[in-house]
mmCIF file of C-alpha atoms in Angstrom:
data_model
loop_
_atom_site.group_PDB
_atom_site.id
_atom_site.type_symbol
_atom_site.label_atom_id
_atom_site.label_comp_id
_atom_site.label_asym_id
_atom_site.label_seq_id
_atom_site.Cartn_x
_atom_site.Cartn_y
_atom_site.Cartn_z
ATOM 1 C CA UNK A 8 -4.052 -16.120 13.307
ATOM 2 C CA UNK A 9 -3.742 -15.161 9.649
ATOM 3 C CA UNK A 10 -0.608 -15.891 7.656
ATOM 4 C CA UNK A 11 0.540 -13.513 4.945
ATOM 5 C CA UNK A 12 3.765 -13.267 3.005
ATOM 6 C CA UNK A 13 5.763 -10.665 1.141
ATOM 7 C CA UNK A 14 5.634 -11.182 -2.600
ATOM 8 C CA UNK A 15 9.305 -11.307 -3.734
ATOM 9 C CA UNK A 16 9.058 -8.506 -6.297
ATOM 10 C CA UNK A 17 12.775 -7.804 -5.704
ATOM 11 C CA UNK A 18 13.965 -11.329 -6.502
ATOM 12 C CA UNK A 19 14.627 -12.280 -2.882
ATOM 13 C CA UNK A 20 15.194 -11.041 0.649
ATOM 14 C CA UNK A 21 18.847 -11.852 1.386
ATOM 15 C CA UNK A 22 21.503 -9.219 0.877
ATOM 16 C CA UNK A 23 24.370 -11.724 0.853
ATOM 17 C CA UNK A 24 22.964 -14.243 -1.673
ATOM 18 C CA UNK A 25 22.946 -13.031 -5.260
ATOM 19 C CA UNK A 26 20.605 -15.678 -6.702
ATOM 20 C CA UNK A 27 17.934 -17.058 -4.368
ATOM 21 C CA UNK A 28 16.101 -19.016 -7.094
ATOM 22 C CA UNK A 29 13.126 -16.666 -6.863
ATOM 23 C CA UNK A 30 13.142 -14.559 -10.013
ATOM 24 C CA UNK A 31 11.720 -11.043 -10.118
ATOM 25 C CA UNK A 32 9.375 -11.884 -12.966
ATOM 26 C CA UNK A 33 5.680 -12.472 -13.673
ATOM 27 C CA UNK A 34 5.878 -16.255 -14.010
ATOM 28 C CA UNK A 35 7.393 -16.672 -10.555
ATOM 29 C CA UNK A 36 5.009 -14.373 -8.688
ATOM 30 C CA UNK A 37 1.974 -15.886 -10.449
ATOM 31 C CA UNK A 38 3.092 -19.405 -9.526
ATOM 32 C CA UNK A 39 3.755 -18.362 -5.944
ATOM 33 C CA UNK A 40 0.399 -16.603 -5.522
ATOM 34 C CA UNK A 41 -1.599 -19.477 -6.935
ATOM 35 C CA UNK A 42 0.297 -22.094 -4.914
ATOM 36 C CA UNK A 43 -0.033 -20.062 -1.711
ATOM 37 C CA UNK A 44 -3.822 -20.342 -1.844
ATOM 38 C CA UNK A 45 -3.518 -24.152 -1.693
ATOM 39 C CA UNK A 46 -1.012 -23.910 1.160
ATOM 40 C CA UNK A 47 -3.353 -21.976 3.456
ATOM 41 C CA UNK A 48 -1.908 -18.468 3.215
ATOM 42 C CA UNK A 49 -4.389 -15.637 3.621
ATOM 43 C CA UNK A 50 -2.635 -12.596 2.191
ATOM 44 C CA UNK A 51 0.229 -11.349 0.055
ATOM 45 C CA UNK A 52 1.914 -7.976 0.537
ATOM 46 C CA UNK A 53 3.148 -6.472 -2.718
ATOM 47 C CA UNK A 54 5.792 -3.856 -1.952
ATOM 48 C CA UNK A 55 6.186 -0.694 -4.012
ATOM 49 C CA UNK A 56 9.661 0.497 -4.946
ATOM 50 C CA UNK A 57 10.833 1.513 -8.399
ATOM 51 C CA UNK A 58 14.416 0.620 -7.526
ATOM 52 C CA UNK A 59 15.609 -2.580 -5.852
ATOM 53 C CA UNK A 60 16.688 -1.891 -2.264
ATOM 54 C CA UNK A 61 17.518 -5.559 -1.526
ATOM 55 C CA UNK A 62 19.771 -6.582 -4.416
ATOM 56 C CA UNK A 63 20.978 -3.110 -5.385
ATOM 57 C CA UNK A 64 19.661 -0.346 -7.620
ATOM 58 C CA UNK A 65 20.756 -2.026 -10.863
ATOM 59 C CA UNK A 66 18.752 -5.189 -10.153
ATOM 60 C CA UNK A 67 15.188 -5.684 -11.461
ATOM 61 C CA UNK A 68 12.092 -5.017 -9.361
ATOM 62 C CA UNK A 69 8.461 -5.460 -10.372
ATOM 63 C CA UNK A 70 5.900 -2.662 -10.393
ATOM 64 C CA UNK A 71 3.454 -3.145 -7.540
ATOM 65 C CA UNK A 72 0.194 -1.969 -9.075
ATOM 66 C CA UNK A 73 0.308 -3.686 -12.472
ATOM 67 C CA UNK A 74 1.450 -6.857 -10.683
ATOM 68 C CA UNK A 75 -1.484 -6.590 -8.267
ATOM 69 C CA UNK A 76 -3.988 -6.157 -11.112
ATOM 70 C CA UNK A 77 -2.617 -9.216 -12.886
ATOM 71 C CA UNK A 78 -2.615 -11.325 -9.718
ATOM 72 C CA UNK A 79 -6.192 -10.278 -8.964
ATOM 73 C CA UNK A 80 -7.242 -11.950 -12.210
ATOM 74 C CA UNK A 81 -5.438 -15.271 -11.624
ATOM 75 C CA UNK A 82 -6.162 -15.878 -7.914
ATOM 76 C CA UNK A 83 -9.382 -16.620 -6.069
ATOM 77 C CA UNK A 84 -8.922 -16.306 -2.309
ATOM 78 C CA UNK A 85 -5.872 -14.400 -1.085
ATOM 79 C CA UNK A 86 -6.062 -10.784 -0.009
ATOM 80 C CA UNK A 87 -3.778 -8.562 -2.081
ATOM 81 C CA UNK A 88 -2.247 -5.916 0.183
ATOM 82 C CA UNK A 89 -0.600 -3.439 -2.176
ATOM 83 C CA UNK A 90 1.853 -0.884 -0.875
ATOM 84 C CA UNK A 91 1.234 2.678 -1.990
ATOM 85 C CA UNK A 92 3.315 5.800 -1.417
ATOM 86 C CA UNK A 93 1.308 9.038 -1.548
ATOM 87 C CA UNK A 94 4.209 11.038 -2.971
ATOM 88 C CA UNK A 95 4.119 8.839 -6.088
ATOM 89 C CA UNK A 96 0.338 8.819 -6.668
ATOM 90 C CA UNK A 97 -2.455 11.332 -7.120
ATOM 91 C CA UNK A 98 -5.064 10.331 -4.510
ATOM 92 C CA UNK A 99 -8.038 10.638 -6.875
ATOM 93 C CA UNK A 100 -6.369 8.609 -9.629
ATOM 94 C CA UNK A 101 -5.148 5.971 -7.174
ATOM 95 C CA UNK A 102 -8.646 5.679 -5.702
ATOM 96 C CA UNK A 103 -9.959 4.991 -9.222
ATOM 97 C CA UNK A 104 -7.234 2.466 -10.002
ATOM 98 C CA UNK A 105 -7.651 0.651 -6.678
ATOM 99 C CA UNK A 106 -11.433 0.472 -7.045
ATOM 100 C CA UNK A 107 -11.009 -1.203 -10.421
ATOM 101 C CA UNK A 108 -8.584 -3.810 -9.022
ATOM 102 C CA UNK A 109 -10.983 -4.390 -6.128
ATOM 103 C CA UNK A 110 -13.632 -5.312 -8.712
ATOM 104 C CA UNK A 111 -11.251 -7.606 -10.599
ATOM 105 C CA UNK A 112 -10.462 -9.435 -7.334
ATOM 106 C CA UNK A 113 -14.083 -9.360 -6.091
ATOM 107 C CA UNK A 114 -13.217 -7.387 -2.965
ATOM 108 C CA UNK A 115 -9.762 -8.795 -2.132
ATOM 109 C CA UNK A 116 -7.729 -5.576 -2.429
ATOM 110 C CA UNK A 117 -6.260 -3.735 0.563
ATOM 111 C CA UNK A 118 -3.715 -0.914 0.833
ATOM 112 C CA UNK A 119 -0.509 -0.653 2.818
ATOM 113 C CA UNK A 120 0.148 3.093 2.956
ATOM 114 C CA UNK A 121 3.854 3.923 3.164
ATOM 115 C CA UNK A 122 5.284 7.403 3.671
ATOM 116 C CA UNK A 123 8.373 7.325 1.441
ATOM 117 C CA UNK A 124 11.865 7.052 2.937
ATOM 118 C CA UNK A 125 14.234 6.684 -0.079
ATOM 119 C CA UNK A 126 15.401 10.125 -1.160
ATOM 120 C CA UNK A 127 17.603 8.971 -4.057
ATOM 121 C CA UNK A 128 14.763 6.969 -5.603
ATOM 122 C CA UNK A 129 12.460 9.987 -5.465
ATOM 123 C CA UNK A 130 15.048 12.167 -7.213
ATOM 124 C CA UNK A 131 15.700 9.573 -9.916
ATOM 125 C CA UNK A 132 11.985 9.312 -10.664
ATOM 126 C CA UNK A 133 11.342 13.054 -10.537
ATOM 127 C CA UNK A 134 9.251 13.002 -7.360
ATOM 128 C CA UNK A 135 9.420 15.675 -4.669
ATOM 129 C CA UNK A 136 10.847 14.361 -1.384
ATOM 130 C CA UNK A 137 9.758 15.960 1.894
ATOM 131 C CA UNK A 138 10.981 15.854 5.466
ATOM 132 C CA UNK A 139 9.634 13.119 7.740
ATOM 133 C CA UNK A 140 6.703 14.847 9.472
ATOM 134 C CA UNK A 141 5.729 16.680 6.262
ATOM 135 C CA UNK A 142 5.411 13.299 4.537
ATOM 136 C CA UNK A 143 2.930 12.171 7.182
ATOM 137 C CA UNK A 144 0.970 15.400 6.864
ATOM 138 C CA UNK A 145 0.712 14.728 3.126
ATOM 139 C CA UNK A 146 -0.298 11.114 3.782
ATOM 140 C CA UNK A 147 -3.102 12.185 6.133
ATOM 141 C CA UNK A 148 -4.523 14.508 3.482
ATOM 142 C CA UNK A 149 -4.028 11.895 0.755
ATOM 143 C CA UNK A 150 -5.970 9.320 2.779
ATOM 144 C CA UNK A 151 -8.809 11.784 3.338
ATOM 145 C CA UNK A 152 -9.210 12.233 -0.409
ATOM 146 C CA UNK A 153 -9.013 8.492 -1.209
ATOM 147 C CA UNK A 154 -11.491 7.565 1.520
ATOM 148 C CA UNK A 155 -14.051 10.122 0.407
ATOM 149 C CA UNK A 156 -13.636 9.317 -3.277
ATOM 150 C CA UNK A 157 -14.514 5.706 -2.456
ATOM 151 C CA UNK A 158 -17.561 6.634 -0.369
ATOM 152 C CA UNK A 159 -19.273 9.535 -2.152
ATOM 153 C CA UNK A 160 -19.658 11.306 -5.469
ATOM 154 C CA UNK A 161 -19.488 15.045 -6.164
ATOM 155 C CA UNK A 162 -16.661 15.240 -3.636
ATOM 156 C CA UNK A 163 -14.811 18.544 -3.322
ATOM 157 C CA UNK A 164 -11.698 19.166 -1.253
ATOM 158 C CA UNK A 165 -8.934 21.760 -1.117
ATOM 159 C CA UNK A 166 -6.002 21.259 1.236
ATOM 160 C CA UNK A 167 -2.318 22.079 1.471
ATOM 161 C CA UNK A 168 -1.247 19.268 -0.877
ATOM 162 C CA UNK A 169 -4.296 18.223 -2.911
ATOM 163 C CA UNK A 170 -7.370 19.705 -4.546
ATOM 164 C CA UNK A 171 -10.322 17.940 -6.223
ATOM 165 C CA UNK A 172 -13.545 19.561 -7.416
ATOM 166 C CA UNK A 173 -16.934 17.859 -7.793
ATOM 167 C CA UNK A 174 -15.199 14.541 -8.363
ATOM 168 C CA UNK A 175 -17.047 11.352 -9.332
ATOM 169 C CA UNK A 176 -15.688 7.804 -9.019
ATOM 170 C CA UNK A 177 -17.742 4.954 -10.471
ATOM 171 C CA UNK A 178 -17.904 2.095 -9.940
ATOM 172 C CA UNK A 179 -17.240 2.277 -6.223
ATOM 173 C CA UNK A 180 -15.129 -0.515 -4.688
ATOM 174 C CA UNK A 181 -16.745 -3.868 -3.960
ATOM 175 C CA UNK A 182 -15.380 -3.770 -0.397
ATOM 176 C CA UNK A 183 -17.607 -2.050 2.165
ATOM 177 C CA UNK A 184 -17.336 0.464 3.646
ATOM 178 C CA UNK A 185 -14.002 0.630 1.793
ATOM 179 C CA UNK A 186 -10.937 -1.517 1.050
ATOM 180 C CA UNK A 187 -9.000 -2.218 4.257
ATOM 181 C CA UNK A 188 -6.139 0.218 4.902
ATOM 182 C CA UNK A 189 -2.955 -0.789 6.728
ATOM 183 C CA UNK A 190 0.014 1.396 7.588
ATOM 184 C CA UNK A 191 3.166 1.222 9.705
ATOM 185 C CA UNK A 192 5.501 3.621 11.473
ATOM 186 C CA UNK A 193 7.065 4.228 14.863
ATOM 187 C CA UNK A 194 7.193 8.041 15.084
ATOM 188 C CA UNK A 195 4.542 10.077 16.888
ATOM 189 C CA UNK A 196 3.389 11.564 13.578
ATOM 190 C CA UNK A 197 2.959 8.087 12.101
ATOM 191 C CA UNK A 198 1.121 6.574 15.055
ATOM 192 C CA UNK A 199 -1.296 9.481 15.383
ATOM 193 C CA UNK A 200 -2.131 9.385 11.684
ATOM 194 C CA UNK A 201 -2.566 5.589 11.640
ATOM 195 C CA UNK A 202 -4.805 5.549 14.717
ATOM 196 C CA UNK A 203 -7.067 8.185 13.193
ATOM 197 C CA UNK A 204 -7.305 7.074 9.565
ATOM 198 C CA UNK A 205 -6.305 3.429 9.089
ATOM 199 C CA UNK A 206 -7.819 0.048 9.885
ATOM 200 C CA UNK A 207 -4.687 -1.984 10.600
ATOM 201 C CA UNK A 208 -1.207 -1.373 12.034
ATOM 202 C CA UNK A 209 1.710 -3.381 10.600
ATOM 203 C CA UNK A 210 5.021 -3.482 12.446
ATOM 204 C CA UNK A 211 8.637 -4.404 11.830
ATOM 205 C CA UNK A 212 9.746 -7.601 13.516
ATOM 206 C CA UNK A 213 10.374 -7.650 17.264
ATOM 207 C CA UNK A 214 9.899 -9.927 20.254
ATOM 208 C CA UNK A 215 6.351 -10.421 21.569
ATOM 209 C CA UNK A 216 6.617 -8.118 24.597
ATOM 210 C CA UNK A 217 7.738 -5.154 22.473
ATOM 211 C CA UNK A 218 5.026 -5.847 19.904
ATOM 212 C CA UNK A 219 2.490 -6.047 22.721
ATOM 213 C CA UNK A 220 3.488 -2.590 23.961
ATOM 214 C CA UNK A 221 3.003 -1.122 20.472
ATOM 215 C CA UNK A 222 -0.378 -2.780 20.155
ATOM 216 C CA UNK A 223 -1.440 -1.382 23.520
ATOM 217 C CA UNK A 224 -0.228 2.087 22.521
ATOM 218 C CA UNK A 225 -2.134 2.127 19.215
ATOM 219 C CA UNK A 226 -5.217 0.627 20.850
ATOM 220 C CA UNK A 227 -5.272 3.405 23.446
ATOM 221 C CA UNK A 228 -4.876 6.088 20.771
ATOM 222 C CA UNK A 229 -7.708 4.457 18.857
ATOM 223 C CA UNK A 230 -9.981 4.273 21.896
ATOM 224 C CA UNK A 231 -9.480 7.978 22.617
ATOM 225 C CA UNK A 232 -10.783 8.731 19.131
ATOM 226 C CA UNK A 233 -13.865 6.584 19.688
ATOM 227 C CA UNK A 234 -13.014 4.353 16.725
ATOM 228 C CA UNK A 235 -13.428 0.547 16.426
ATOM 229 C CA UNK A 236 -10.508 -1.769 17.252
ATOM 230 C CA UNK A 237 -7.674 -2.155 14.751
ATOM 231 C CA UNK A 238 -6.042 -5.284 13.348
ATOM 232 C CA UNK A 239 -2.337 -5.805 14.046
ATOM 233 C CA UNK A 240 0.313 -7.454 11.889
ATOM 234 C CA UNK A 241 4.022 -8.078 12.349
ATOM 235 C CA UNK A 242 6.840 -8.921 9.926
ATOM 236 C CA UNK A 243 8.775 -12.135 10.491
ATOM 237 C CA UNK A 244 11.453 -14.130 8.704
ATOM 238 C CA UNK A 245 10.700 -17.841 9.055
ATOM 239 C CA UNK A 246 13.178 -20.683 9.431
ATOM 240 C CA UNK A 247 11.591 -24.005 10.370
ATOM 241 C CA UNK A 248 13.812 -27.092 10.687
ATOM 242 C CA UNK A 249 13.618 -30.391 12.532
ATOM 243 C CA UNK A 250 16.685 -29.832 14.725
ATOM 244 C CA UNK A 251 18.407 -26.925 16.470
ATOM 245 C CA UNK A 252 21.592 -27.674 14.519
ATOM 246 C CA UNK A 253 19.764 -27.261 11.202
ATOM 247 C CA UNK A 254 18.246 -23.977 12.380
ATOM 248 C CA UNK A 255 21.654 -22.655 13.424
ATOM 249 C CA UNK A 256 23.186 -23.604 10.076
ATOM 250 C CA UNK A 257 20.469 -21.777 8.132
ATOM 251 C CA UNK A 258 20.701 -18.665 10.325
ATOM 252 C CA UNK A 259 24.445 -18.528 9.728
ATOM 253 C CA UNK A 260 23.844 -18.753 5.980
ATOM 254 C CA UNK A 261 21.393 -15.873 5.800
ATOM 255 C CA UNK A 262 23.147 -13.474 8.219
ATOM 256 C CA UNK A 263 26.630 -13.612 6.728
ATOM 257 C CA UNK A 264 26.406 -10.040 5.422
ATOM 258 C CA UNK A 265 29.175 -7.547 4.713
ATOM 259 C CA UNK A 266 28.811 -3.772 4.610
ATOM 260 C CA UNK A 267 29.833 -3.889 0.945
ATOM 261 C CA UNK A 268 26.646 -5.710 -0.079
ATOM 262 C CA UNK A 269 24.897 -4.149 -3.087
ATOM 263 C CA UNK A 270 21.940 -2.839 -1.095
ATOM 264 C CA UNK A 271 23.903 -1.455 1.858
ATOM 265 C CA UNK A 272 23.813 2.157 0.647
ATOM 266 C CA UNK A 273 20.030 1.966 0.423
ATOM 267 C CA UNK A 274 19.891 0.581 3.967
ATOM 268 C CA UNK A 275 21.899 3.576 5.209
ATOM 269 C CA UNK A 276 19.425 5.942 3.504
ATOM 270 C CA UNK A 277 16.517 4.094 5.103
ATOM 271 C CA UNK A 278 18.063 4.608 8.547
ATOM 272 C CA UNK A 279 18.531 8.309 7.801
ATOM 273 C CA UNK A 280 15.024 8.772 6.449
ATOM 274 C CA UNK A 281 12.967 7.059 9.137
ATOM 275 C CA UNK A 282 12.391 7.348 12.890
ATOM 276 C CA UNK A 283 12.713 4.043 14.784
ATOM 277 C CA UNK A 284 12.281 3.171 18.442
ATOM 278 C CA UNK A 285 15.376 0.916 18.527
ATOM 279 C CA UNK A 286 18.789 0.784 16.899
ATOM 280 C CA UNK A 287 19.179 -1.612 13.981
ATOM 281 C CA UNK A 288 22.187 -3.937 13.697
ATOM 282 C CA UNK A 289 23.887 -5.253 10.574
ATOM 283 C CA UNK A 290 22.363 -8.645 11.394
ATOM 284 C CA UNK A 291 18.908 -7.000 11.408
ATOM 285 C CA UNK A 292 19.780 -5.630 7.990
ATOM 286 C CA UNK A 293 20.599 -9.113 6.616
ATOM 287 C CA UNK A 294 16.868 -9.633 6.043
ATOM 288 C CA UNK A 295 14.443 -6.766 5.584
ATOM 289 C CA UNK A 296 11.968 -5.305 8.076
ATOM 290 C CA UNK A 297 13.846 -6.663 11.123
ATOM 291 C CA UNK A 298 12.199 -10.011 10.430
ATOM 292 C CA UNK A 299 14.611 -12.125 12.454
ATOM 293 C CA UNK A 300 13.737 -10.261 15.656
ATOM 294 C CA UNK A 301 10.305 -11.909 15.649
ATOM 295 C CA UNK A 302 11.949 -15.248 16.333
ATOM 296 C CA UNK A 303 9.930 -17.534 14.059
ATOM 297 C CA UNK A 304 13.050 -19.670 13.802
ATOM 298 C CA UNK A 305 13.294 -23.124 15.287
ATOM 299 C CA UNK A 306 11.666 -26.530 15.294
ATOM 300 C CA UNK A 307 7.944 -26.728 14.492
ATOM 301 C CA UNK A 308 7.075 -26.891 18.205
ATOM 302 C CA UNK A 309 9.289 -23.905 19.032
ATOM 303 C CA UNK A 310 7.774 -21.814 16.220
ATOM 304 C CA UNK A 311 4.239 -22.776 17.285
ATOM 305 C CA UNK A 312 5.041 -21.676 20.845
ATOM 306 C CA UNK A 313 6.373 -18.346 19.572
ATOM 307 C CA UNK A 314 3.252 -17.784 17.477
ATOM 308 C CA UNK A 315 1.109 -18.402 20.552
ATOM 309 C CA UNK A 316 3.093 -15.723 22.402
ATOM 310 C CA UNK A 317 2.353 -13.198 19.661
ATOM 311 C CA UNK A 318 -1.296 -14.153 19.582
ATOM 312 C CA UNK A 319 -1.493 -13.607 23.334
ATOM 313 C CA UNK A 320 -0.422 -9.941 22.973
ATOM 314 C CA UNK A 321 -2.924 -9.226 20.200
ATOM 315 C CA UNK A 322 -1.239 -10.021 16.886
ATOM 316 C CA UNK A 323 -3.744 -10.960 14.155
ATOM 317 C CA UNK A 324 -1.447 -11.401 11.164
ATOM 318 C CA UNK A 325 2.094 -12.425 10.263
ATOM 319 C CA UNK A 326 3.788 -11.041 7.151
ATOM 320 C CA UNK A 327 6.402 -13.682 6.398
ATOM 321 C CA UNK A 328 9.601 -13.639 4.393
ATOM 322 C CA UNK A 329 11.708 -16.713 3.606
ATOM 323 C CA UNK A 330 14.194 -17.952 1.036
ATOM 324 C CA UNK A 331 13.903 -19.704 -1.326
ATOM 325 C CA UNK A 332 10.320 -18.558 -1.050
ATOM 326 C CA UNK A 333 8.197 -21.314 -2.587
ATOM 327 C CA UNK A 334 10.075 -24.168 -0.942
ATOM 328 C CA UNK A 335 10.159 -22.488 2.480
ATOM 329 C CA UNK A 336 6.483 -21.494 2.304
ATOM 330 C CA UNK A 337 5.602 -25.124 1.600
ATOM 331 C CA UNK A 338 7.716 -26.187 4.591
ATOM 332 C CA UNK A 339 6.100 -23.594 6.885
ATOM 333 C CA UNK A 340 2.621 -24.566 5.747
ATOM 334 C CA UNK A 341 3.172 -28.257 6.412
ATOM 335 C CA UNK A 342 4.970 -27.810 9.738
ATOM 336 C CA UNK A 343 2.988 -24.882 11.198
ATOM 337 C CA UNK A 344 -0.132 -23.630 9.383
ATOM 338 C CA UNK A 345 -1.704 -27.030 8.772
ATOM 339 C CA UNK A 346 -0.829 -28.237 12.271
ATOM 340 C CA UNK A 347 -2.255 -25.199 14.048
ATOM 341 C CA UNK A 348 -5.363 -24.939 11.867
#
């Protein structure tokens, strides 16, 4: 099992706590990234949003790609999974930028391709916003251009959304045959695109049986295409305490959310702009990506048992959130990662 974590580029994960002691600034993310390598974490996911959907639109949020480039230069081991939204990036220019960061990190860059969901953000940044299935059609074409730019020179392509002519990208990425590409989504359009063009499938939090069904579904789609097996990751919010009473107290603290919270409007837009298999409750909303559904909450033994259940259904990677991040990551490392290693 590999253990990754979301880099807190939004200044936290809780919609009901204004200050989580995890600043949205360079000093904090650098400290966290460097410390995480000593704690046994394998990967950091750097989300890409120009507005803050956790703390509200007026709150600060860090740019994903400049942050990733800087972190590549000050870390040595962790994989940097950077989110990228095709509607915000030319595929040829992004392929160039990503290849350069891959060199800075010596082959530690990967992509998490996200088909945009936030219509207001797109309007405020002057970006065209398309309907759900059209966004996945664009993403499929975008990925085709990026993949070929990384693998060959004198590449020419003309599609519905993008056109490049006799394009050259040097130097090519360090990673072979290309940087690893993850993506997530629960609609038919998303799953078909991911099975055909990506290397890993990342999922919102859920209980092991539901995650196992999604893994089986994507694996079958992949097999039908004659492609090699994928890697599978799942989001989880971690709460590790020594007693059940301490766990209950912490869960009550982080789920005490009101509909008037600063990010609630953004949450409503996310529900309107995506296609999910299950309904989402206000408690699910209290932390992002349905992380509490994964159930990595309990005593060290209970969390270890839950991890084993996920591993049994085919999960390769956890993408963890916690708050306050540094302190809770240290706790999780000592109680879980180091024990199970």
